[in-house]
Amino acid sequence: HLEMRSVSSPALRKKKNPKEISKLLGTWKYVSAIYDGKPMDVGRNETITLTGDSWTFRRDGKIVSTSTWDID
């Protein structure tokens, strides 16, 4: 069972400003999500952890998916 999740933020587009990017690193709780312009249902216990080059999505503390990311 695969899930597709994306992380987007205007701060990520500021490539030359590492301070802005560093503000996004850490663990975040989902409060809402939009995919393909439509709202998605999110669970109460879903988080995403962003590091300098990877992300991990968890539901109820269990890893659902993980991958790397880069600023393009």
Tab-separated table of N, CA and C in Angstrom:
chain	number	residue	atom	x	y	z
A	1	HIS	N	0.850	-1.168	0.000
A	1	HIS	CA	0.000	0.000	0.000
A	1	HIS	C	0.896	1.230	0.000
A	2	LEU	N	0.921	1.947	-1.102
A	2	LEU	CA	1.744	3.145	-1.227
A	2	LEU	C	0.874	4.380	-1.120
A	3	GLU	N	1.451	5.408	-0.592
A	3	GLU	CA	0.754	6.674	-0.493
A	3	GLU	C	1.608	7.743	-1.139
A	4	MET	N	0.977	8.703	-1.779
A	4	MET	CA	1.719	9.805	-2.364
A	4	MET	C	1.455	11.052	-1.525
A	5	ARG	N	2.504	11.645	-1.038
A	5	ARG	CA	2.405	12.876	-0.267
A	5	ARG	C	3.443	13.840	-0.796
A	6	SER	N	3.133	15.096	-0.818
A	6	SER	CA	4.082	16.121	-1.253
A	6	SER	C	4.164	17.187	-0.180
A	7	VAL	N	5.321	17.798	-0.106
A	7	VAL	CA	5.525	18.907	0.821
A	7	VAL	C	5.853	20.122	-0.020
A	8	SER	N	5.115	21.178	0.157
A	8	SER	CA	5.353	22.382	-0.622
A	8	SER	C	5.281	23.587	0.297
A	9	SER	N	6.160	24.526	0.056
A	9	SER	CA	6.174	25.735	0.865
A	9	SER	C	6.898	26.824	0.102
A	10	PRO	N	6.436	28.072	0.202
A	10	PRO	CA	7.167	29.173	-0.426
A	10	PRO	C	8.604	29.262	0.087
A	11	ALA	N	8.835	28.867	1.328
A	11	ALA	CA	10.199	28.930	1.881
A	11	ALA	C	11.149	28.012	1.122
A	12	LEU	N	10.647	26.890	0.620
A	12	LEU	CA	11.508	25.985	-0.136
A	12	LEU	C	11.973	26.612	-1.446
A	13	ARG	N	11.207	27.535	-1.951
A	13	ARG	CA	11.577	28.173	-3.216
A	13	ARG	C	12.677	29.212	-3.032
A	14	LYS	N	12.981	29.580	-1.805
A	14	LYS	CA	14.045	30.544	-1.523
A	14	LYS	C	15.355	29.789	-1.385
A	15	LYS	N	15.841	29.261	-2.498
A	15	LYS	CA	17.000	28.374	-2.509
A	15	LYS	C	18.228	28.959	-1.831
A	16	LYS	N	18.401	30.231	-1.953
A	16	LYS	CA	19.623	30.838	-1.445
A	16	LYS	C	19.492	31.296	0.004
A	17	ASN	N	18.468	30.830	0.684
A	17	ASN	CA	18.265	31.240	2.057
A	17	ASN	C	18.140	30.011	2.959
A	18	PRO	N	19.281	29.443	3.369
A	18	PRO	CA	19.241	28.239	4.215
A	18	PRO	C	18.504	28.441	5.531
A	19	LYS	N	18.457	29.661	6.056
A	19	LYS	CA	17.739	29.903	7.308
A	19	LYS	C	16.252	29.626	7.139
A	20	GLU	N	15.696	29.993	5.994
A	20	GLU	CA	14.276	29.726	5.742
A	20	GLU	C	14.024	28.228	5.637
A	21	ILE	N	14.909	27.523	4.955
A	21	ILE	CA	14.749	26.075	4.804
A	21	ILE	C	14.868	25.384	6.153
A	22	SER	N	15.816	25.815	6.972
A	22	SER	CA	16.016	25.165	8.269
A	22	SER	C	14.797	25.301	9.182
A	23	LYS	N	13.970	26.313	8.958
A	23	LYS	CA	12.752	26.477	9.747
A	23	LYS	C	11.753	25.350	9.503
A	24	LEU	N	11.880	24.684	8.357
A	24	LEU	CA	10.945	23.607	8.011
A	24	LEU	C	11.366	22.251	8.547
A	25	LEU	N	12.617	22.119	8.943
A	25	LEU	CA	13.120	20.827	9.404
A	25	LEU	C	12.519	20.472	10.757
A	26	GLY	N	12.266	19.199	10.955
A	26	GLY	CA	11.674	18.730	12.205
A	26	GLY	C	10.449	17.885	11.919
A	27	THR	N	9.658	17.635	12.947
A	27	THR	CA	8.460	16.810	12.806
A	27	THR	C	7.229	17.695	12.838
A	28	TRP	N	6.363	17.480	11.869
A	28	TRP	CA	5.147	18.268	11.705
A	28	TRP	C	3.936	17.346	11.745
A	29	LYS	N	2.868	17.825	12.371
A	29	LYS	CA	1.612	17.084	12.427
A	29	LYS	C	0.707	17.585	11.296
A	30	TYR	N	0.107	16.644	10.552
A	30	TYR	CA	-0.824	17.023	9.499
A	30	TYR	C	-2.100	17.589	10.103
A	31	VAL	N	-2.524	18.745	9.610
A	31	VAL	CA	-3.823	19.293	9.991
A	31	VAL	C	-4.744	19.369	8.778
A	32	SER	N	-4.146	19.417	7.586
A	32	SER	CA	-4.917	19.370	6.348
A	32	SER	C	-3.970	19.003	5.219
A	33	ALA	N	-4.548	18.561	4.111
A	33	ALA	CA	-3.743	18.206	2.948
A	33	ALA	C	-4.572	18.412	1.692
A	34	ILE	N	-3.901	18.823	0.624
A	34	ILE	CA	-4.548	19.003	-0.669
A	34	ILE	C	-3.722	18.253	-1.692
A	35	TYR	N	-4.391	17.445	-2.506
A	35	TYR	CA	-3.717	16.714	-3.578
A	35	TYR	C	-4.502	16.943	-4.863
A	36	ASP	N	-3.804	17.371	-5.896
A	36	ASP	CA	-4.422	17.627	-7.190
A	36	ASP	C	-5.573	18.621	-7.055
A	37	GLY	N	-5.377	19.598	-6.176
A	37	GLY	CA	-6.364	20.651	-5.988
A	37	GLY	C	-7.562	20.283	-5.139
A	38	LYS	N	-7.566	19.064	-4.582
A	38	LYS	CA	-8.708	18.618	-3.791
A	38	LYS	C	-8.275	18.262	-2.374
A	39	PRO	N	-9.098	18.605	-1.374
A	39	PRO	CA	-8.761	18.247	0.002
A	39	PRO	C	-8.684	16.732	0.191
A	40	MET	N	-7.744	16.312	1.036
A	40	MET	CA	-7.590	14.890	1.363
A	40	MET	C	-7.958	14.680	2.824
A	41	ASP	N	-8.439	13.494	3.129
A	41	ASP	CA	-8.653	13.140	4.529
A	41	ASP	C	-7.295	12.855	5.156
A	42	VAL	N	-7.067	13.409	6.328
A	42	VAL	CA	-5.836	13.108	7.066
A	42	VAL	C	-6.220	12.574	8.434
A	43	GLY	N	-5.456	11.617	8.884
A	43	GLY	CA	-5.716	11.030	10.193
A	43	GLY	C	-5.291	11.963	11.304
A	44	ARG	N	-5.761	11.691	12.474
A	44	ARG	CA	-5.418	12.520	13.627
A	44	ARG	C	-3.987	12.313	14.076
A	45	ASN	N	-3.417	11.206	13.715
A	45	ASN	CA	-2.103	10.858	14.244
A	45	ASN	C	-1.085	10.659	13.120
A	46	GLU	N	-1.075	11.605	12.144
A	46	GLU	CA	-0.139	11.536	11.028
A	46	GLU	C	0.895	12.642	11.158
A	47	THR	N	2.156	12.277	10.961
A	47	THR	CA	3.231	13.257	11.021
A	47	THR	C	4.189	13.062	9.856
A	48	ILE	N	4.922	14.124	9.553
A	48	ILE	CA	6.008	14.043	8.590
A	48	ILE	C	7.232	14.671	9.242
A	49	THR	N	8.352	13.976	9.131
A	49	THR	CA	9.612	14.470	9.675
A	49	THR	C	10.519	14.822	8.508
A	50	LEU	N	10.965	16.074	8.466
A	50	LEU	CA	11.857	16.556	7.424
A	50	LEU	C	13.260	16.720	7.987
A	51	THR	N	14.235	16.137	7.305
A	51	THR	CA	15.646	16.374	7.626
A	51	THR	C	16.245	17.105	6.435
A	52	GLY	N	17.533	17.316	6.450
A	52	GLY	CA	18.184	18.049	5.373
A	52	GLY	C	18.027	17.430	4.004
A	53	ASP	N	17.842	16.108	3.930
A	53	ASP	CA	17.743	15.467	2.619
A	53	ASP	C	16.724	14.330	2.550
A	54	SER	N	15.912	14.146	3.594
A	54	SER	CA	14.921	13.075	3.541
A	54	SER	C	13.669	13.453	4.331
A	55	TRP	N	12.617	12.683	4.093
A	55	TRP	CA	11.383	12.847	4.862
A	55	TRP	C	10.843	11.470	5.222
A	56	THR	N	10.109	11.432	6.343
A	56	THR	CA	9.492	10.191	6.799
A	56	THR	C	8.060	10.500	7.222
A	57	PHE	N	7.123	9.759	6.650
A	57	PHE	CA	5.716	9.911	6.983
A	57	PHE	C	5.322	8.791	7.933
A	58	ARG	N	4.702	9.151	9.052
A	58	ARG	CA	4.273	8.166	10.044
A	58	ARG	C	2.787	8.312	10.343
A	59	ARG	N	2.164	7.176	10.604
A	59	ARG	CA	0.779	7.149	11.069
A	59	ARG	C	0.777	6.318	12.337
A	60	ASP	N	0.254	6.893	13.401
A	60	ASP	CA	0.234	6.230	14.712
A	60	ASP	C	1.638	5.785	15.126
A	61	GLY	N	2.644	6.574	14.761
A	61	GLY	CA	4.024	6.303	15.147
A	61	GLY	C	4.741	5.285	14.283
A	62	LYS	N	4.029	4.673	13.335
A	62	LYS	CA	4.637	3.659	12.466
A	62	LYS	C	4.958	4.265	11.105
A	63	ILE	N	6.139	3.932	10.567
A	63	ILE	CA	6.552	4.468	9.278
A	63	ILE	C	5.653	3.924	8.177
A	64	VAL	N	5.084	4.838	7.387
A	64	VAL	CA	4.253	4.486	6.243
A	64	VAL	C	5.069	4.618	4.967
A	65	SER	N	5.852	5.695	4.868
A	65	SER	CA	6.707	5.890	3.699
A	65	SER	C	7.837	6.844	4.052
A	66	THR	N	8.913	6.718	3.279
A	66	THR	CA	10.079	7.566	3.472
A	66	THR	C	10.771	7.735	2.138
A	67	SER	N	11.438	8.853	1.960
A	67	SER	CA	12.149	9.102	0.711
A	67	SER	C	13.110	10.269	0.918
A	68	THR	N	13.811	10.607	-0.139
A	68	THR	CA	14.679	11.780	-0.101
A	68	THR	C	13.979	12.935	-0.786
A	69	TRP	N	14.462	14.137	-0.526
A	69	TRP	CA	13.917	15.308	-1.184
A	69	TRP	C	15.045	16.288	-1.448
A	70	ASP	N	14.804	17.169	-2.386
A	70	ASP	CA	15.779	18.177	-2.755
A	70	ASP	C	15.006	19.412	-3.225
A	71	ILE	N	15.642	20.521	-3.164
A	71	ILE	CA	15.015	21.763	-3.624
A	71	ILE	C	15.290	21.897	-5.110
A	72	ASP	N	14.214	22.076	-5.881
A	72	ASP	CA	14.429	22.254	-7.309
A	72	ASP	C	13.959	23.610	-7.772
